[in-house]
Amino acid sequence: MTARPIDAPLRITGLLPRPNDGSLGTRSWKDAGIRIRCASIAPHLGALGAAVKLVESQNLDRRIADGSYFDADVFMIYQTLEDHRPIVGSLLDAGKCVVVDVCDDLTRYKGVLNYNWENAQRAFAITVPTASLARRLAARVEGKRIYIVPDAVEGEPAPVRPPRREGPLRLFWYGWQHKLRTLSERLPALAELAARRPLELTIMSNLRPVGPILQSIVESRYDRLSIAAVPWDLSAFNTAMERSDIAVIPYNESISYSGRSPVRLIQAAWRGRLPVSEDVEGYPEFARFGVLHRSIVDGIAWAVENPDAAAGQLAALQRHVAETHRPEVLARTWMHALSHAYAGFREQGG
């Protein structure tokens, strides 16, 4: 077989999970990572000259039958709950360049997400959203090519609105229920802060079934801290973010989230709302915008006591996000990473 010249249009196939685990046709909770690191980028890669195909895994048998399974230069495998190890194995056996996208520090995970870590270890290259995550993974896979490609924001930017100076301060947290323990540990300190100004905390999560931690949170009773839990839904998310003053992002070292995707932080800023994150180590690039704090309680108190400074920092952060996290900007970063990976693969005889 004659090798394709490296300067030919790069052919990229993204292998996606089945629809019930996150498809392109729905904007579900589970497929958020697929949307921002794949679906929103693909059209812009095409505009840069790449030939991009996005294929859901249940369609692979048909592609094998018609001979189109292996018709790409680079095969992207995205982090998912679906076990794609057999797919990765078949691609590697066929001598294909496989790149695995990793959004979390999977080195400490157990169970289903080990699928993704095993795939990353076998792949020719790995893509990650942050420099801190790249360092964590590089320590475990010596010599592996790792490329940093930030997350994309979704939708259009909203006008910047700093935390309101009057009335209850509205806090917004969203995520999977298993991440709620850290937030629950902050409630007593939030209740102390609420003694100075009432707080309203909205939690958006997967609510079927309601787990014990969430149950204990919603049953908590504080004089000036009210708590409500609402089910995940995209339109409800937009409403909750619009209504909020501050998006709170607590950090739990015990489950090793440091350096994972900062999508909550950048998306809040994109929607014109102040994010307050505790992950000082994982997101150093955001330190200059005043959104990283020792605790979310400290960050909220700072914003309340310094409303003008908070407004200026938020506006600067949103400008930064516009310059670095829009899909059309990140497509160039993806193109550089995948082209570089494919060139290296070819140099090593692939």
GROMACS .gro file of C-alpha atoms in nm:
model
  350
    1MET     CA    1   0.000   0.000   0.000
    2THR     CA    2   0.133   0.344  -0.091
    3ALA     CA    3   0.161   0.574   0.207
    4ARG     CA    4  -0.035   0.898   0.198
    5PRO     CA    5   0.178   1.214   0.193
    6ILE     CA    6   0.181   1.392   0.527
    7ASP     CA    7   0.080   1.723   0.367
    8ALA     CA    8  -0.246   1.570   0.235
    9PRO     CA    9  -0.568   1.675   0.414
   10LEU     CA   10  -0.570   1.508   0.754
   11ARG     CA   11  -0.844   1.245   0.785
   12ILE     CA   12  -0.986   1.223   1.136
   13THR     CA   13  -1.241   0.974   1.267
   14GLY     CA   14  -1.393   1.035   1.608
   15LEU     CA   15  -1.534   0.716   1.762
   16LEU     CA   16  -1.821   0.803   1.991
   17PRO     CA   17  -2.028   0.611   2.247
   18ARG     CA   18  -2.370   0.474   2.165
   19PRO     CA   19  -2.660   0.720   2.181
   20ASN     CA   20  -2.780   0.605   2.521
   21ASP     CA   21  -2.437   0.692   2.662
   22GLY     CA   22  -2.411   1.030   2.492
   23SER     CA   23  -2.485   1.105   2.127
   24LEU     CA   24  -2.446   1.409   1.908
   25GLY     CA   25  -2.819   1.433   1.854
   26THR     CA   26  -2.904   1.519   2.214
   27ARG     CA   27  -2.755   1.764   2.459
   28SER     CA   28  -2.763   1.533   2.758
   29TRP     CA   29  -2.574   1.538   3.087
   30LYS     CA   30  -2.357   1.243   2.991
   31ASP     CA   31  -2.236   1.372   2.658
   32ALA     CA   32  -2.115   1.714   2.776
   33GLY     CA   33  -1.750   1.615   2.727
   34ILE     CA   34  -1.825   1.476   2.382
   35ARG     CA   35  -2.001   1.798   2.285
   36ILE     CA   36  -1.731   2.041   2.390
   37ARG     CA   37  -1.428   1.834   2.291
   38CYS     CA   38  -1.568   1.681   1.972
   39ALA     CA   39  -1.900   1.789   1.825
   40SER     CA   40  -1.844   2.163   1.866
   41ILE     CA   41  -1.493   2.135   1.720
   42ALA     CA   42  -1.556   1.911   1.419
   43PRO     CA   43  -1.711   2.173   1.186
   44HIS     CA   44  -1.422   2.410   1.249
   45LEU     CA   45  -1.167   2.135   1.178
   46GLY     CA   46  -1.345   2.086   0.848
   47ALA     CA   47  -1.310   2.458   0.777
   48LEU     CA   48  -0.935   2.420   0.832
   49GLY     CA   49  -0.919   2.149   0.565
   50ALA     CA   50  -0.944   1.830   0.770
   51ALA     CA   51  -1.179   1.550   0.664
   52VAL     CA   52  -1.372   1.466   0.981
   53LYS     CA   53  -1.608   1.175   1.044
   54LEU     CA   54  -1.791   1.120   1.374
   55VAL     CA   55  -1.902   0.759   1.409
   56GLU     CA   56  -2.104   0.611   1.694
   57SER     CA   57  -1.977   0.273   1.807
   58GLN     CA   58  -2.293   0.081   1.720
   59ASN     CA   59  -2.226   0.161   1.352
   60LEU     CA   60  -1.882   0.003   1.340
   61ASP     CA   61  -1.998  -0.338   1.215
   62ARG     CA   62  -2.143  -0.176   0.906
   63ARG     CA   63  -1.822   0.021   0.850
   64ILE     CA   64  -1.618  -0.296   0.883
   65ALA     CA   65  -1.841  -0.466   0.627
   66ASP     CA   66  -1.819  -0.187   0.370
   67GLY     CA   67  -1.444  -0.138   0.420
   68SER     CA   68  -1.463   0.215   0.564
   69TYR     CA   69  -1.362   0.128   0.921
   70PHE     CA   70  -0.993   0.206   0.875
   71ASP     CA   71  -1.020   0.498   0.631
   72ALA     CA   72  -0.866   0.767   0.854
   73ASP     CA   73  -0.519   0.885   0.948
   74VAL     CA   74  -0.599   0.959   1.312
   75PHE     CA   75  -0.863   0.785   1.526
   76MET     CA   76  -0.989   0.981   1.827
   77ILE     CA   77  -1.126   0.787   2.125
   78TYR     CA   78  -1.312   0.998   2.381
   79GLN     CA   79  -1.351   0.938   2.754
   80THR     CA   80  -1.678   0.754   2.808
   81LEU     CA   81  -1.853   0.499   3.027
   82GLU     CA   82  -1.859   0.261   2.729
   83ASP     CA   83  -1.579   0.004   2.703
   84HIS     CA   84  -1.391   0.089   2.385
   85ARG     CA   85  -1.093  -0.137   2.454
   86PRO     CA   86  -1.190  -0.387   2.177
   87ILE     CA   87  -1.215  -0.101   1.928
   88VAL     CA   88  -0.878   0.038   2.030
   89GLY     CA   89  -0.728  -0.309   2.007
   90SER     CA   90  -0.853  -0.360   1.652
   91LEU     CA   91  -0.719  -0.022   1.545
   92LEU     CA   92  -0.378  -0.086   1.697
   93ASP     CA   93  -0.364  -0.433   1.538
   94ALA     CA   94  -0.430  -0.263   1.204
   95GLY     CA   95  -0.140  -0.024   1.260
   96LYS     CA   96  -0.350   0.288   1.304
   97CYS     CA   97  -0.266   0.611   1.486
   98VAL     CA   98  -0.489   0.622   1.795
   99VAL     CA   99  -0.526   0.933   2.012
  100VAL     CA  100  -0.724   0.911   2.337
  101ASP     CA  101  -0.882   1.220   2.491
  102VAL     CA  102  -0.873   1.224   2.873
  103CYS     CA  103  -1.061   1.481   3.082
  104ASP     CA  104  -0.990   1.346   3.434
  105ASP     CA  105  -0.696   1.209   3.628
  106LEU     CA  106  -0.783   0.846   3.557
  107THR     CA  107  -0.473   0.706   3.725
  108ARG     CA  108  -0.657   0.676   4.059
  109TYR     CA  109  -0.993   0.565   3.926
  110LYS     CA  110  -1.124   0.214   3.967
  111GLY     CA  111  -1.393   0.028   3.780
  112VAL     CA  112  -1.550   0.138   3.456
  113LEU     CA  113  -1.329   0.441   3.395
  114ASN     CA  114  -1.025   0.214   3.393
  115TYR     CA  115  -1.129   0.137   3.034
  116ASN     CA  116  -1.027   0.488   2.939
  117TRP     CA  117  -0.698   0.473   3.127
  118GLU     CA  118  -0.604   0.143   2.963
  119ASN     CA  119  -0.685   0.291   2.623
  120ALA     CA  120  -0.477   0.600   2.699
  121GLN     CA  121  -0.178   0.388   2.797
  122ARG     CA  122  -0.196   0.193   2.471
  123ALA     CA  123  -0.261   0.490   2.241
  124PHE     CA  124   0.007   0.670   2.044
  125ALA     CA  125  -0.086   1.002   2.203
  126ILE     CA  126  -0.315   1.154   2.466
  127THR     CA  127  -0.498   1.486   2.465
  128VAL     CA  128  -0.590   1.663   2.790
  129PRO     CA  129  -0.756   1.996   2.882
  130THR     CA  130  -0.502   2.132   3.134
  131ALA     CA  131  -0.127   2.150   3.191
  132SER     CA  132  -0.161   2.012   3.545
  133LEU     CA  133  -0.343   1.705   3.416
  134ALA     CA  134  -0.075   1.660   3.149
  135ARG     CA  135   0.190   1.654   3.422
  136ARG     CA  136  -0.003   1.399   3.628
  137LEU     CA  137  -0.044   1.162   3.336
  138ALA     CA  138   0.311   1.211   3.205
  139ALA     CA  139   0.442   1.084   3.538
  140ARG     CA  140   0.259   0.757   3.475
  141VAL     CA  141   0.325   0.705   3.103
  142GLU     CA  142   0.688   0.791   3.041
  143GLY     CA  143   0.762   0.897   2.685
  144LYS     CA  144   0.397   0.925   2.582
  145ARG     CA  145   0.303   1.218   2.359
  146ILE     CA  146   0.059   1.436   2.550
  147TYR     CA  147  -0.105   1.742   2.395
  148ILE     CA  148  -0.286   2.015   2.588
  149VAL     CA  149  -0.610   2.123   2.422
  150PRO     CA  150  -0.842   2.332   2.644
  151ASP     CA  151  -1.217   2.281   2.668
  152ALA     CA  152  -1.454   2.478   2.448
  153VAL     CA  153  -1.735   2.697   2.576
  154GLU     CA  154  -2.088   2.649   2.446
  155GLY     CA  155  -2.337   2.900   2.316
  156GLU     CA  156  -2.303   3.277   2.304
  157PRO     CA  157  -2.155   3.491   2.582
  158ALA     CA  158  -2.396   3.658   2.821
  159PRO     CA  159  -2.350   4.008   2.964
  160VAL     CA  160  -2.127   4.015   3.268
  161ARG     CA  161  -2.325   4.051   3.589
  162PRO     CA  162  -2.123   4.063   3.910
  163PRO     CA  163  -2.285   3.937   4.231
  164ARG     CA  164  -2.580   4.151   4.333
  165ARG     CA  165  -2.518   4.395   4.617
  166GLU     CA  166  -2.862   4.360   4.773
  167GLY     CA  167  -3.089   4.071   4.867
  168PRO     CA  168  -3.000   3.703   4.910
  169LEU     CA  169  -2.683   3.594   4.732
  170ARG     CA  170  -2.764   3.315   4.489
  171LEU     CA  171  -2.513   3.028   4.461
  172PHE     CA  172  -2.519   2.758   4.194
  173TRP     CA  173  -2.356   2.414   4.201
  174TYR     CA  174  -2.399   2.145   3.936
  175GLY     CA  175  -2.249   1.801   3.887
  176TRP     CA  176  -2.294   1.432   3.954
  177GLN     CA  177  -2.421   1.335   4.300
  178HIS     CA  178  -2.102   1.148   4.386
  179LYS     CA  179  -1.920   1.483   4.387
  180LEU     CA  180  -2.148   1.637   4.649
  181ARG     CA  181  -1.960   1.528   4.961
  182THR     CA  182  -1.719   1.820   4.933
  183LEU     CA  183  -2.004   2.069   4.902
  184SER     CA  184  -2.180   1.913   5.200
  185GLU     CA  185  -1.865   1.966   5.408
  186ARG     CA  186  -1.877   2.339   5.327
  187LEU     CA  187  -2.236   2.391   5.447
  188PRO     CA  188  -2.156   2.485   5.811
  189ALA     CA  189  -1.912   2.754   5.691
  190LEU     CA  190  -2.166   2.876   5.437
  191ALA     CA  191  -2.424   2.897   5.715
  192GLU     CA  192  -2.185   3.118   5.915
  193LEU     CA  193  -2.140   3.341   5.611
  194ALA     CA  194  -2.517   3.356   5.569
  195ALA     CA  195  -2.540   3.520   5.912
  196ARG     CA  196  -2.402   3.831   5.741
  197ARG     CA  197  -2.609   3.800   5.424
  198PRO     CA  198  -2.872   3.541   5.331
  199LEU     CA  199  -2.763   3.273   5.082
  200GLU     CA  200  -2.969   3.068   4.838
  201LEU     CA  201  -2.795   2.753   4.711
  202THR     CA  202  -2.929   2.571   4.405
  203ILE     CA  203  -2.795   2.221   4.336
  204MET     CA  204  -2.847   2.070   3.991
  205SER     CA  205  -2.773   1.699   3.958
  206ASN     CA  206  -2.896   1.359   3.849
  207LEU     CA  207  -3.179   1.301   4.098
  208ARG     CA  208  -3.289   0.944   4.021
  209PRO     CA  209  -3.243   0.808   4.274
  210VAL     CA  210  -3.159   1.071   4.534
  211GLY     CA  211  -2.850   0.947   4.718
  212PRO     CA  212  -2.784   0.977   5.092
  213ILE     CA  213  -2.548   1.277   5.065
  214LEU     CA  214  -2.790   1.480   4.859
  215GLN     CA  215  -3.073   1.372   5.087
  216SER     CA  216  -2.887   1.498   5.391
  217ILE     CA  217  -2.807   1.827   5.216
  218VAL     CA  218  -3.164   1.906   5.116
  219GLU     CA  219  -3.289   1.810   5.463
  220SER     CA  220  -3.041   2.045   5.630
  221ARG     CA  221  -3.197   2.340   5.808
  222TYR     CA  222  -3.017   2.672   5.843
  223ASP     CA  223  -3.168   3.006   5.940
  224ARG     CA  224  -3.041   3.213   5.648
  225LEU     CA  225  -2.911   2.949   5.406
  226SER     CA  226  -3.179   2.794   5.186
  227ILE     CA  227  -3.103   2.491   4.968
  228ALA     CA  228  -3.294   2.354   4.668
  229ALA     CA  229  -3.212   2.056   4.444
  230VAL     CA  230  -3.334   2.047   4.085
  231PRO     CA  231  -3.292   1.773   3.820
  232TRP     CA  232  -3.045   1.815   3.538
  233ASP     CA  233  -3.196   1.961   3.224
  234LEU     CA  234  -3.034   2.191   2.969
  235SER     CA  235  -3.304   2.456   2.968
  236ALA     CA  236  -3.323   2.442   3.348
  237PHE     CA  237  -2.945   2.478   3.358
  238ASN     CA  238  -2.963   2.796   3.152
  239THR     CA  239  -3.231   2.934   3.382
  240ALA     CA  240  -3.038   2.845   3.698
  241MET     CA  241  -2.715   2.997   3.568
  242GLU     CA  242  -2.898   3.312   3.460
  243ARG     CA  243  -3.056   3.345   3.804
  244SER     CA  244  -2.733   3.284   3.996
  245ASP     CA  245  -2.472   3.528   4.126
  246ILE     CA  246  -2.184   3.287   4.183
  247ALA     CA  247  -2.103   2.937   4.051
  248VAL     CA  248  -1.930   2.749   4.333
  249ILE     CA  249  -1.669   2.483   4.252
  250PRO     CA  250  -1.540   2.307   4.566
  251TYR     CA  251  -1.244   2.074   4.538
  252ASN     CA  252  -1.186   1.731   4.686
  253GLU     CA  253  -0.830   1.605   4.675
  254SER     CA  254  -0.937   1.259   4.793
  255ILE     CA  255  -1.099   1.184   4.458
  256SER     CA  256  -0.816   1.346   4.263
  257TYR     CA  257  -1.002   1.601   4.056
  258SER     CA  258  -0.720   1.854   4.048
  259GLY     CA  259  -0.639   1.964   3.697
  260ARG     CA  260  -0.945   1.805   3.542
  261SER     CA  261  -1.151   1.990   3.285
  262PRO     CA  262  -1.223   2.348   3.405
  263VAL     CA  263  -1.547   2.353   3.206
  264ARG     CA  264  -1.755   2.471   3.503
  265LEU     CA  265  -1.525   2.765   3.559
  266ILE     CA  266  -1.504   2.884   3.199
  267GLN     CA  267  -1.870   2.822   3.122
  268ALA     CA  268  -1.983   3.027   3.422
  269ALA     CA  269  -1.763   3.317   3.311
  270TRP     CA  270  -1.892   3.279   2.954
  271ARG     CA  271  -2.244   3.312   3.089
  272GLY     CA  272  -2.143   3.628   3.274
  273ARG     CA  273  -2.143   3.477   3.623
  274LEU     CA  274  -1.857   3.477   3.871
  275PRO     CA  275  -1.699   3.133   3.930
  276VAL     CA  276  -1.536   3.060   4.266
  277SER     CA  277  -1.308   2.756   4.258
  278GLU     CA  278  -1.096   2.593   4.527
  279ASP     CA  279  -0.866   2.412   4.281
  280VAL     CA  280  -0.577   2.657   4.312
  281GLU     CA  281  -0.317   2.398   4.208
  282GLY     CA  282  -0.504   2.266   3.907
  283TYR     CA  283  -0.595   2.591   3.733
  284PRO     CA  284  -0.302   2.833   3.780
  285GLU     CA  285  -0.381   3.007   3.450
  286PHE     CA  286  -0.694   3.151   3.612
  287ALA     CA  287  -0.526   3.286   3.927
  288ARG     CA  288  -0.486   3.638   3.787
  289PHE     CA  289  -0.864   3.672   3.757
  290GLY     CA  290  -0.930   3.636   4.129
  291VAL     CA  291  -1.152   3.328   4.100
  292LEU     CA  292  -0.927   3.079   4.284
  293HIS     CA  293  -0.955   3.075   4.664
  294ARG     CA  294  -0.856   2.861   4.960
  295SER     CA  295  -1.225   2.789   5.009
  296ILE     CA  296  -1.545   2.879   4.829
  297VAL     CA  297  -1.654   3.057   5.147
  298ASP     CA  298  -1.349   3.285   5.129
  299GLY     CA  299  -1.417   3.349   4.761
  300ILE     CA  300  -1.782   3.438   4.819
  301ALA     CA  301  -1.690   3.669   5.107
  302TRP     CA  302  -1.426   3.841   4.893
  303ALA     CA  303  -1.675   3.901   4.609
  304VAL     CA  304  -1.932   4.045   4.850
  305GLU     CA  305  -1.679   4.274   5.016
  306ASN     CA  306  -1.516   4.382   4.686
  307PRO     CA  307  -1.797   4.406   4.430
  308ASP     CA  308  -1.619   4.647   4.196
  309ALA     CA  309  -1.304   4.436   4.189
  310ALA     CA  310  -1.512   4.121   4.134
  311ALA     CA  311  -1.689   4.286   3.840
  312GLY     CA  312  -1.359   4.385   3.680
  313GLN     CA  313  -1.207   4.042   3.731
  314LEU     CA  314  -1.511   3.871   3.584
  315ALA     CA  315  -1.508   4.093   3.275
  316ALA     CA  316  -1.136   4.022   3.223
  317LEU     CA  317  -1.194   3.649   3.265
  318GLN     CA  318  -1.473   3.650   3.008
  319ARG     CA  319  -1.245   3.828   2.758
  320HIS     CA  320  -0.979   3.565   2.824
  321VAL     CA  321  -1.228   3.285   2.765
  322ALA     CA  322  -1.334   3.447   2.437
  323GLU     CA  323  -0.972   3.459   2.322
  324THR     CA  324  -0.879   3.105   2.422
  325HIS     CA  325  -1.183   2.878   2.459
  326ARG     CA  326  -1.415   2.940   2.165
  327PRO     CA  327  -1.450   2.634   1.936
  328GLU     CA  328  -1.319   2.814   1.627
  329VAL     CA  329  -1.004   2.910   1.820
  330LEU     CA  330  -0.951   2.564   1.967
  331ALA     CA  331  -0.992   2.396   1.628
  332ARG     CA  332  -0.650   2.532   1.534
  333THR     CA  333  -0.503   2.385   1.853
  334TRP     CA  334  -0.666   2.049   1.779
  335MET     CA  335  -0.538   2.057   1.421
  336HIS     CA  336  -0.183   2.127   1.536
  337ALA     CA  337  -0.196   1.849   1.798
  338LEU     CA  338  -0.342   1.582   1.569
  339SER     CA  339  -0.121   1.675   1.274
  340HIS     CA  340   0.186   1.664   1.499
  341ALA     CA  341   0.078   1.329   1.644
  342TYR     CA  342   0.024   1.181   1.299
  343ALA     CA  343   0.359   1.309   1.173
  344GLY     CA  344   0.531   1.150   1.474
  345PHE     CA  345   0.342   0.828   1.415
  346ARG     CA  346   0.464   0.822   1.055
  347GLU     CA  347   0.821   0.895   1.161
  348GLN     CA  348   0.810   0.590   1.386
  349GLY     CA  349   0.702   0.372   1.095
  350GLY     CA  350   0.326   0.388   1.134
   0.00000   0.00000   0.00000
